[in-house]
Amino acid sequence: LTASTNYDVYVREICAIGDTTSWVGPTAFTTPCNVYTPDYLEAFATFTPVCWEQNTGPITGPTGTPGSSSWNHTDFANGGGADNAAKINLYTTSPADWLLSPSFDLSAGGYQLRYSVAVTTYNGTGTSAMGSDDQVQVLYTTDGGTTWLNLATYNTGNTPSNTGDLVAIDISAIVGTN
């Protein structure tokens, strides 16, 4: 079967030639996503991208059943043009929302994570500082989400520019297969 594809299954019993039961179904299911091997680029042309998930949970990492969150789809740094970015508004104290990428096979080693990040005024392009209660983390897990390790944190002491910062993080030491 093809990864990340919806299927319907129908079943019937065949006891002998001409002796069959009625079809039962459909029962719908989706096959799991492949584990990706870099190079990988997510352009966020659609949201939520195939094999990405939204979730909520504590500040230490996502928990529970994937579903929805406050993440949404827009143009990078609200600059106008094509929808090519994910964004979240950091205007309340309660959400702990997560956007999860698909799994990657990094066993070959030598990789880096590159992304662009910006903080702007609400639905605008102006400069804005992150609030004292705001925090955005880039985390990874090698044990299926039981523990999460931090790669980067953005907060009042580390607020990205409103025009965007290109970030490159050396992840060559992470050599897991999932």
Coordinates of C-alpha atoms in Angstrom, one line a residue:
L1 CA 0.0 0.0 0.0
T2 CA 1.0 3.6 -0.5
A3 CA 2.1 5.5 2.5
S4 CA -0.2 8.3 3.9
T5 CA -3.1 7.2 1.7
N6 CA -6.8 6.7 2.6
Y7 CA -8.2 3.3 1.8
D8 CA -11.6 1.6 2.2
V9 CA -11.8 -2.2 2.9
Y10 CA -14.7 -4.4 2.1
V11 CA -14.9 -8.0 3.3
R12 CA -17.0 -11.1 2.5
E13 CA -16.8 -14.7 3.1
I14 CA -16.5 -17.3 0.3
C15 CA -17.4 -20.7 1.6
A16 CA -17.5 -22.4 -1.8
I17 CA -18.0 -21.4 -5.4
G18 CA -21.4 -19.6 -5.5
D19 CA -21.7 -19.6 -1.7
T20 CA -20.7 -16.2 -0.5
T21 CA -21.9 -13.7 2.0
S22 CA -22.8 -10.1 1.4
W23 CA -20.0 -7.5 1.4
V24 CA -19.4 -5.8 4.7
G25 CA -17.8 -2.4 4.8
P26 CA -16.4 -0.1 4.0
T27 CA -14.0 0.2 6.8
A28 CA -11.8 3.3 6.2
F29 CA -8.2 3.6 7.3
T30 CA -5.1 5.6 6.4
T31 CA -1.7 4.1 6.0
P32 CA 1.1 5.6 8.1
C33 CA 3.6 8.1 6.7
N34 CA 7.0 7.0 5.5
V35 CA 10.0 7.9 7.5
Y36 CA 11.8 10.6 5.4
T37 CA 15.4 10.6 4.6
P38 CA 16.9 14.1 4.0
D39 CA 17.1 16.2 1.9
Y40 CA 13.6 17.4 2.7
L41 CA 11.8 20.7 2.1
E42 CA 8.4 21.7 3.4
A43 CA 7.1 24.8 1.6
F44 CA 3.8 24.9 3.5
A45 CA 1.9 25.3 0.3
T46 CA -1.0 23.5 2.0
F47 CA -1.8 23.2 5.7
T48 CA -1.5 21.0 7.6
P49 CA 1.0 19.4 5.2
V50 CA 0.8 15.7 4.6
C51 CA 2.4 13.7 7.5
W52 CA 2.6 16.8 9.7
E53 CA 0.4 17.0 12.8
Q54 CA -0.9 19.6 15.2
N55 CA -1.1 18.9 18.9
T56 CA -1.3 20.5 22.4
G57 CA 0.5 19.7 25.6
P58 CA 2.8 21.0 28.2
I59 CA 5.8 23.3 27.5
T60 CA 8.0 20.2 27.7
G61 CA 6.5 18.7 24.5
P62 CA 3.3 17.6 22.8
T63 CA 1.2 14.9 24.4
G64 CA -2.1 13.2 23.8
T65 CA -3.8 12.4 20.5
P66 CA -2.9 14.7 17.6
G67 CA -5.7 17.0 16.5
S68 CA -5.9 20.7 16.3
S69 CA -4.0 23.6 17.7
S70 CA -3.7 27.4 17.2
W71 CA -1.2 26.9 14.4
N72 CA -2.4 28.1 11.0
H73 CA -1.3 28.9 7.4
T74 CA -0.1 32.2 6.0
D75 CA 2.5 34.0 4.0
F76 CA 5.9 34.3 5.8
A77 CA 6.1 37.2 8.2
N78 CA 2.7 38.4 7.0
G79 CA 4.5 39.9 4.0
G80 CA 1.8 39.3 1.4
G81 CA 1.9 36.8 -1.5
A82 CA 1.7 33.1 -1.4
D83 CA 0.8 31.1 1.7
N84 CA 4.1 29.6 2.4
A85 CA 4.5 29.5 6.2
A86 CA 3.0 28.2 9.4
K87 CA 2.2 30.7 12.1
I88 CA 0.8 31.0 15.6
N89 CA -0.4 34.1 17.5
L90 CA 1.2 34.4 21.0
Y91 CA -1.4 36.7 22.5
T92 CA -2.6 34.5 25.4
T93 CA -1.0 32.8 28.4
S94 CA -2.8 29.4 28.0
P95 CA -1.9 27.7 24.8
A96 CA 0.9 25.2 24.5
D97 CA 0.5 24.2 20.9
W98 CA 2.8 22.2 18.8
L99 CA 3.4 21.6 15.1
L100 CA 5.0 18.2 14.5
S101 CA 7.0 17.3 11.4
P102 CA 7.1 13.8 10.0
S103 CA 9.7 11.4 11.2
F104 CA 13.2 11.3 9.7
D105 CA 15.9 8.7 9.2
L106 CA 19.1 10.6 10.3
S107 CA 21.2 7.4 10.6
A108 CA 23.7 8.6 7.9
G109 CA 24.6 11.6 10.1
G110 CA 26.0 15.0 9.0
Y111 CA 22.6 16.8 8.7
Q112 CA 21.5 20.3 9.6
L113 CA 18.1 21.7 10.3
R114 CA 17.4 25.0 8.4
Y115 CA 14.4 27.2 8.7
S116 CA 13.2 30.8 8.7
V117 CA 11.6 32.4 11.7
A118 CA 10.0 35.8 12.3
V119 CA 8.0 37.7 14.9
T120 CA 5.7 40.5 13.8
T121 CA 2.8 42.6 15.0
Y122 CA -0.5 40.8 15.0
N123 CA -1.4 40.2 11.4
G124 CA 1.0 42.9 10.4
T125 CA 4.7 43.2 9.3
G126 CA 5.9 45.6 12.0
T127 CA 8.5 44.8 14.7
S128 CA 7.2 43.2 17.9
A129 CA 8.8 41.9 21.0
M130 CA 7.8 38.6 22.4
G131 CA 5.9 38.9 25.7
S132 CA 7.4 37.8 29.0
D133 CA 5.2 34.7 28.9
D134 CA 5.9 33.9 25.3
Q135 CA 8.2 31.0 24.2
V136 CA 8.6 29.1 21.0
Q137 CA 10.8 26.0 21.0
V138 CA 12.3 23.7 18.4
L139 CA 12.4 20.3 19.9
Y140 CA 13.2 16.8 18.7
T141 CA 12.5 13.3 20.0
T142 CA 14.2 9.9 19.3
D143 CA 11.8 7.8 21.4
G144 CA 8.4 8.5 19.8
G145 CA 7.6 11.5 21.9
T146 CA 8.3 10.2 25.4
T147 CA 11.0 12.8 25.9
W148 CA 11.8 15.9 23.9
L149 CA 15.1 17.7 23.6
N150 CA 15.6 21.3 22.8
L151 CA 17.4 22.6 19.8
A152 CA 16.4 26.3 20.0
T153 CA 14.2 28.6 22.1
Y154 CA 12.8 32.0 21.2
N155 CA 11.6 34.3 23.9
T156 CA 12.0 37.9 25.2
G157 CA 15.8 37.5 25.2
N158 CA 15.9 35.8 21.8
T159 CA 13.2 37.4 19.6
P160 CA 13.6 36.9 15.8
S161 CA 13.4 39.9 13.5
N162 CA 10.1 41.0 11.9
T163 CA 11.7 40.4 8.4
G164 CA 12.9 36.9 9.3
D165 CA 16.0 35.1 10.4
L166 CA 17.4 32.1 8.6
V167 CA 18.5 29.6 11.2
A168 CA 20.8 26.6 10.6
I169 CA 21.3 24.1 13.5
D170 CA 23.9 21.3 13.3
I171 CA 22.0 18.0 14.0
S172 CA 24.9 15.8 12.9
A173 CA 25.0 14.2 16.4
I174 CA 21.4 13.0 16.0
V175 CA 21.7 9.7 14.1
G176 CA 18.5 7.9 15.0
T177 CA 16.2 6.2 12.5
N178 CA 13.0 7.8 13.8

